[in-house]
Structure formats: structure tokens, C-alpha cells
Coordinates of C-alpha atoms in Angstrom, one line a residue:
M21 CA -150.0 -117.6 23.9
G22 CA -148.8 -115.1 21.3
A23 CA -145.5 -116.8 20.5
V24 CA -147.4 -120.0 19.5
K25 CA -149.0 -118.0 16.6
S26 CA -145.7 -117.1 15.1
K27 CA -145.0 -118.1 11.5
R28 CA -144.4 -121.8 10.7
M29 CA -140.9 -123.2 11.0
P30 CA -139.5 -126.4 9.7
R31 CA -139.8 -129.1 12.3
A32 CA -136.1 -129.6 12.7
V33 CA -135.6 -125.9 13.4
R34 CA -138.5 -125.8 15.9
E35 CA -137.2 -128.9 17.6
Q36 CA -133.7 -127.3 18.0
Q37 CA -135.3 -124.3 19.7
M38 CA -137.0 -126.6 22.1
L39 CA -133.8 -128.4 22.8
D40 CA -132.0 -125.0 23.3
A41 CA -134.6 -124.0 25.9
A42 CA -134.5 -127.4 27.6
V43 CA -130.7 -127.4 27.9
Q44 CA -130.8 -123.9 29.4
T45 CA -133.5 -124.9 31.9
F46 CA -132.1 -128.3 32.8
G47 CA -128.6 -126.9 33.1
Q48 CA -129.5 -124.0 35.4
R49 CA -132.4 -125.6 37.4
G50 CA -131.7 -129.3 37.3
Y51 CA -133.8 -132.1 35.9
M52 CA -136.3 -132.4 38.8
A53 CA -136.9 -128.6 39.3
A54 CA -137.3 -127.9 35.5
S55 CA -140.8 -127.8 34.3
M56 CA -142.2 -128.5 30.8
D57 CA -144.2 -125.2 31.1
E58 CA -141.1 -123.1 31.5
I59 CA -139.3 -124.9 28.8
A60 CA -142.2 -124.4 26.4
E61 CA -142.4 -120.7 27.4
L62 CA -138.7 -120.2 26.8
A63 CA -138.9 -121.9 23.4
G64 CA -141.9 -119.8 22.5
V65 CA -144.2 -122.8 21.9
S66 CA -147.1 -124.5 23.6
K67 CA -146.5 -127.3 26.1
P68 CA -148.6 -129.7 24.0
L69 CA -146.2 -129.0 21.0
V70 CA -143.2 -129.9 23.1
Y71 CA -144.9 -133.2 24.0
L72 CA -145.9 -133.8 20.4
Y73 CA -142.3 -133.4 19.3
L74 CA -140.4 -135.0 22.1
N75 CA -142.9 -137.2 23.9
S76 CA -142.1 -136.7 27.5
K77 CA -139.8 -134.8 29.9
E78 CA -137.6 -137.9 30.2
D79 CA -137.3 -138.2 26.4
L80 CA -136.6 -134.5 26.2
F81 CA -133.8 -134.8 28.7
I82 CA -132.3 -137.8 26.9
A83 CA -132.4 -135.8 23.6
C84 CA -130.6 -132.9 25.3
I85 CA -127.9 -135.3 26.6
R86 CA -127.4 -136.9 23.2
R87 CA -127.2 -133.6 21.4
E88 CA -124.8 -132.0 23.8
A89 CA -122.6 -135.1 23.9
K90 CA -122.4 -135.3 20.1
A91 CA -121.5 -131.6 19.9
L92 CA -118.7 -132.0 22.5
V93 CA -117.2 -135.1 20.9
E94 CA -117.3 -133.4 17.5
A95 CA -115.6 -130.3 18.8
V96 CA -112.8 -132.2 20.4
R97 CA -112.2 -134.5 17.4
A98 CA -112.3 -131.5 15.0
G99 CA -109.8 -129.6 17.2
A100 CA -107.2 -132.4 17.4
R101 CA -106.2 -132.6 13.8
P102 CA -104.5 -135.9 12.9
V103 CA -101.7 -134.2 10.9
L104 CA -100.3 -132.7 14.1
P105 CA -97.7 -134.4 16.4
A106 CA -99.3 -136.3 19.3
D107 CA -98.6 -133.6 21.9
R108 CA -100.0 -130.9 19.6
Q109 CA -103.1 -133.0 18.9
L110 CA -103.7 -133.3 22.6
W111 CA -103.1 -129.6 23.2
A112 CA -105.5 -128.7 20.4
G113 CA -108.1 -131.3 21.6
L114 CA -108.0 -130.0 25.1
T115 CA -108.3 -126.4 23.9
A116 CA -111.3 -127.4 21.9
F117 CA -112.8 -129.2 24.9
F118 CA -112.3 -126.2 27.3
T119 CA -113.5 -123.7 24.6
H120 CA -116.7 -125.8 24.1
T121 CA -117.5 -126.3 27.7
A122 CA -116.9 -122.5 28.4
R123 CA -119.2 -121.5 25.5
H124 CA -121.9 -124.0 26.5
P125 CA -121.9 -124.1 30.3
D126 CA -125.5 -125.2 30.5
G127 CA -124.8 -128.1 28.1
W128 CA -121.7 -129.1 30.2
A129 CA -123.9 -128.9 33.4
V130 CA -126.4 -131.3 31.8
L131 CA -123.7 -133.7 30.8
H132 CA -121.3 -133.6 33.8
L133 CA -123.8 -132.9 36.7
Q134 CA -127.4 -133.4 35.9
A135 CA -127.3 -136.6 33.8
R136 CA -125.1 -138.3 36.4
T137 CA -127.5 -137.5 39.2
Y138 CA -131.0 -138.4 38.0
G139 CA -131.0 -142.1 37.1
E140 CA -129.1 -144.9 35.6
M141 CA -130.6 -144.4 32.1
F142 CA -129.3 -140.9 31.9
A143 CA -125.9 -141.8 33.4
A144 CA -125.5 -144.5 30.8
E145 CA -125.8 -141.9 28.0
V146 CA -122.9 -139.9 29.6
T147 CA -120.9 -143.1 30.1
A148 CA -121.0 -143.7 26.4
L149 CA -119.8 -140.1 25.7
R150 CA -116.9 -140.5 28.2
A151 CA -115.9 -143.8 26.6
D152 CA -115.6 -142.1 23.2
I153 CA -113.3 -139.5 24.6
V154 CA -111.2 -142.0 26.6
T155 CA -110.8 -144.0 23.4
F156 CA -109.7 -140.9 21.6
V157 CA -107.1 -140.0 24.2
T158 CA -105.9 -143.6 24.3
E159 CA -105.2 -143.3 20.6
L160 CA -103.2 -140.2 21.2
I161 CA -101.1 -141.8 23.9
L162 CA -100.4 -144.8 21.6
A163 CA -99.5 -142.4 18.8
A164 CA -97.1 -140.7 21.1
A165 CA -95.4 -144.0 21.8
R166 CA -95.1 -144.6 18.0
E167 CA -93.6 -141.1 17.6
A168 CA -90.9 -141.9 20.1
H169 CA -89.5 -144.5 17.7
R170 CA -89.2 -147.0 20.5
D171 CA -91.4 -149.6 22.2
P172 CA -92.0 -148.4 25.8
H173 CA -93.8 -151.7 26.5
L174 CA -96.9 -150.0 27.9
P175 CA -99.6 -152.6 28.7
S176 CA -103.0 -151.8 27.1
G177 CA -104.6 -151.6 30.5
E178 CA -102.1 -149.0 31.6
V179 CA -102.7 -146.9 28.5
V180 CA -106.4 -146.9 29.1
G181 CA -105.7 -146.0 32.8
L182 CA -103.6 -143.0 31.7
A183 CA -106.4 -141.9 29.4
E184 CA -109.0 -142.2 32.1
A185 CA -106.9 -140.1 34.5
L186 CA -106.4 -137.4 31.8
V187 CA -110.1 -137.3 31.0
G188 CA -111.0 -137.1 34.7
A189 CA -108.6 -134.3 35.2
A190 CA -110.0 -132.4 32.2
E191 CA -113.6 -132.8 33.6
A192 CA -112.6 -131.5 37.0
L193 CA -110.6 -128.6 35.4
A194 CA -113.6 -127.6 33.2
D195 CA -115.8 -127.3 36.3
W196 CA -113.0 -125.1 37.9
A197 CA -112.5 -123.0 34.8
N198 CA -116.2 -122.4 34.3
S199 CA -116.6 -121.2 37.9
T200 CA -113.4 -119.2 38.1
P201 CA -113.6 -115.7 36.5
G202 CA -110.9 -114.9 34.0
V203 CA -109.7 -118.4 33.2
T204 CA -109.5 -118.9 29.5
A205 CA -109.6 -122.2 27.5
R206 CA -106.0 -121.8 26.6
Q207 CA -105.0 -121.3 30.2
A208 CA -106.9 -124.4 31.3
S209 CA -105.3 -126.4 28.5
A210 CA -101.8 -125.2 29.4
T211 CA -102.5 -126.2 33.1
L212 CA -103.4 -129.7 32.1
M213 CA -100.6 -130.1 29.6
N214 CA -98.0 -128.9 32.2
F215 CA -99.5 -131.3 34.7
A216 CA -99.8 -134.4 32.4
W217 CA -97.8 -134.2 29.2
A218 CA -94.4 -133.7 30.8
G219 CA -94.9 -137.0 32.6
L220 CA -96.3 -138.7 29.6
G221 CA -93.3 -137.5 27.6
D222 CA -90.9 -139.2 29.9
L223 CA -93.0 -142.3 29.9
M224 CA -93.0 -142.4 26.1
A225 CA -89.2 -142.0 26.1
G226 CA -88.8 -144.9 28.4
R227 CA -88.2 -142.9 31.6
P228 CA -91.2 -143.9 33.8
W229 CA -91.4 -142.8 37.4
S230 CA -90.5 -145.6 39.8
P231 CA -91.3 -146.1 43.5
P232 CA -88.7 -145.7 46.2
D233 CA -85.9 -148.3 46.6
G234 CA -87.3 -151.6 47.9
E235 CA -90.9 -151.0 46.8
A236 CA -92.5 -152.2 43.6
L237 CA -95.8 -151.6 41.7
D238 CA -98.0 -154.5 40.7
S239 CA -96.4 -156.7 38.0
G240 CA -99.2 -155.9 35.6
T241 CA -98.3 -152.3 35.2
G242 CA -95.0 -152.8 33.4
V243 CA -93.4 -150.0 35.5
G244 CA -91.3 -150.3 38.6
T245 CA -91.2 -154.1 38.7
G246 CA -87.4 -154.6 38.7
T247 CA -85.0 -154.8 41.6
G248 CA -84.7 -152.0 44.1
T249 CA -81.5 -150.8 42.5
E250 CA -83.1 -150.7 39.0
D251 CA -86.1 -148.8 40.4
A252 CA -83.9 -146.2 42.1
D253 CA -81.9 -145.8 38.9
A254 CA -85.1 -145.4 36.9
G255 CA -86.5 -142.9 39.4
A256 CA -83.3 -140.8 39.1
A257 CA -83.6 -140.8 35.3
V258 CA -87.1 -139.2 35.5
H259 CA -85.4 -135.8 36.1
A260 CA -83.2 -136.1 33.0
G261 CA -84.3 -134.6 29.7
R262 CA -88.0 -134.0 30.2
T263 CA -90.0 -132.9 27.1
S264 CA -91.0 -129.3 27.2
P265 CA -94.6 -128.6 28.2
V266 CA -96.9 -126.7 25.8
R267 CA -97.5 -123.1 26.9

């Protein structure tokens, strides 16, 4: 194979070439359909060299998941600069997220689709990635509460729930944006900010949504647990003085 006779490269560079080829192949064909032969050919190396560097198809796939997960987390954290207000941090972080997933669709497919489909060990790697991002978003929501100069009494479980919902929405929106021609990262970010942050802004300011008169949420949520009259009053207050969505 002519490509195998090419000049020597540092091991780290050659390994990244193999991972690039593997991410492309796994992302486009799926774990089961991808073959080590086509990965080696795309990387311009022999199949034995791929095995020498990365041991097995399973280990190669895990290496791909870890590399793509690390790159995604780093992109999001770098985008959301701590010096910014909380809403601007979230806006910048979301824009970085959607920019990265748009630029690396095969890597996103590996993380969001392939790794979750082909075994518990692979799924566990993605679960760890998701936990990092949820923790980061949780920190942003708590920062927003501090910025509001008041204590909205948000239970920790509710904050994590809000972060989980936001991350889940971002994942679904990334799939939609990548499959819809013409949707930019900024447009996807604005869509999610308009969907989520206006409501979060009201919550941070002590104006949570409440259920209809006579109904109540579970007592553990800290929201809508008063009398029917109090709930109705709080529900009416939702419409007063929303924060402006980022555009």
C-alpha cells in the first residue's frame, strides 16, 4: 500500500490521523458497519499499524468518544467567558456549542448517536461528558441567581433539573440545526435563548410560573406550593417585566 511508505511522522500526529479517519467513518457509517480496513485506508496507514497504536476496534471507538467529548467541553467552556454576565455566558457557551457541533458533524454523531447505541461502556463515556456540561450550566443558573441580588430559594434539585432540560434541548436543537440547511450557530443559540432564558430570567427575579388556581406542584420544587390565591397571583406576575431575550 503506497501510503504506508510515506515519510515517518511523530506517533502523536499519526495517531490523530487515525482518529480523524475513525471519527469520520464511525460518524457516517456507524460503529457496527465501520471496518478497520476502511479506517486504515482513509488514514493512509496499514491495518496492523492501527491495531498497534489503538489495540482494537472497541478501543479505537472509545478513543474517538473521549477525544470528541474533550474537544466539545473545551469549546463550550472557552466560549462562555467567566467575566461576562450569566445570560451572556450562556449565550456565548451555546454559540460555541452549536458552532462546534456544526463544524464537526461526524464527531457529534459519534457522541450523540453512535456511542449511545452500541453498548453500556460506550454510553457511559457520553454520560460523563453530559454530566460535565450539566454541571457547567448549573453553575451558570446559580450565577444568575446571585446576579439577581436576591435569594429565589431554588432547591438544588430544581437547579439541576433546569440544567438537564436546557442541555437536552441543546442536544435536540443541534441535531435539528445540522440537518436543516441554512441554520447558523447564532440562529440556533438565539432560538434556545428565546425559549429558555426569558423564563429563567423571571425565575431568577422571583417570578416563577405557577399552576392554575387550586393546583399545586410537589412541595420539593419550591414553586407553586402556596394557596390557590397565591399561585394565581404568582402566575399573573409571570407576564410582568420579563428580561429581554438575546438576539
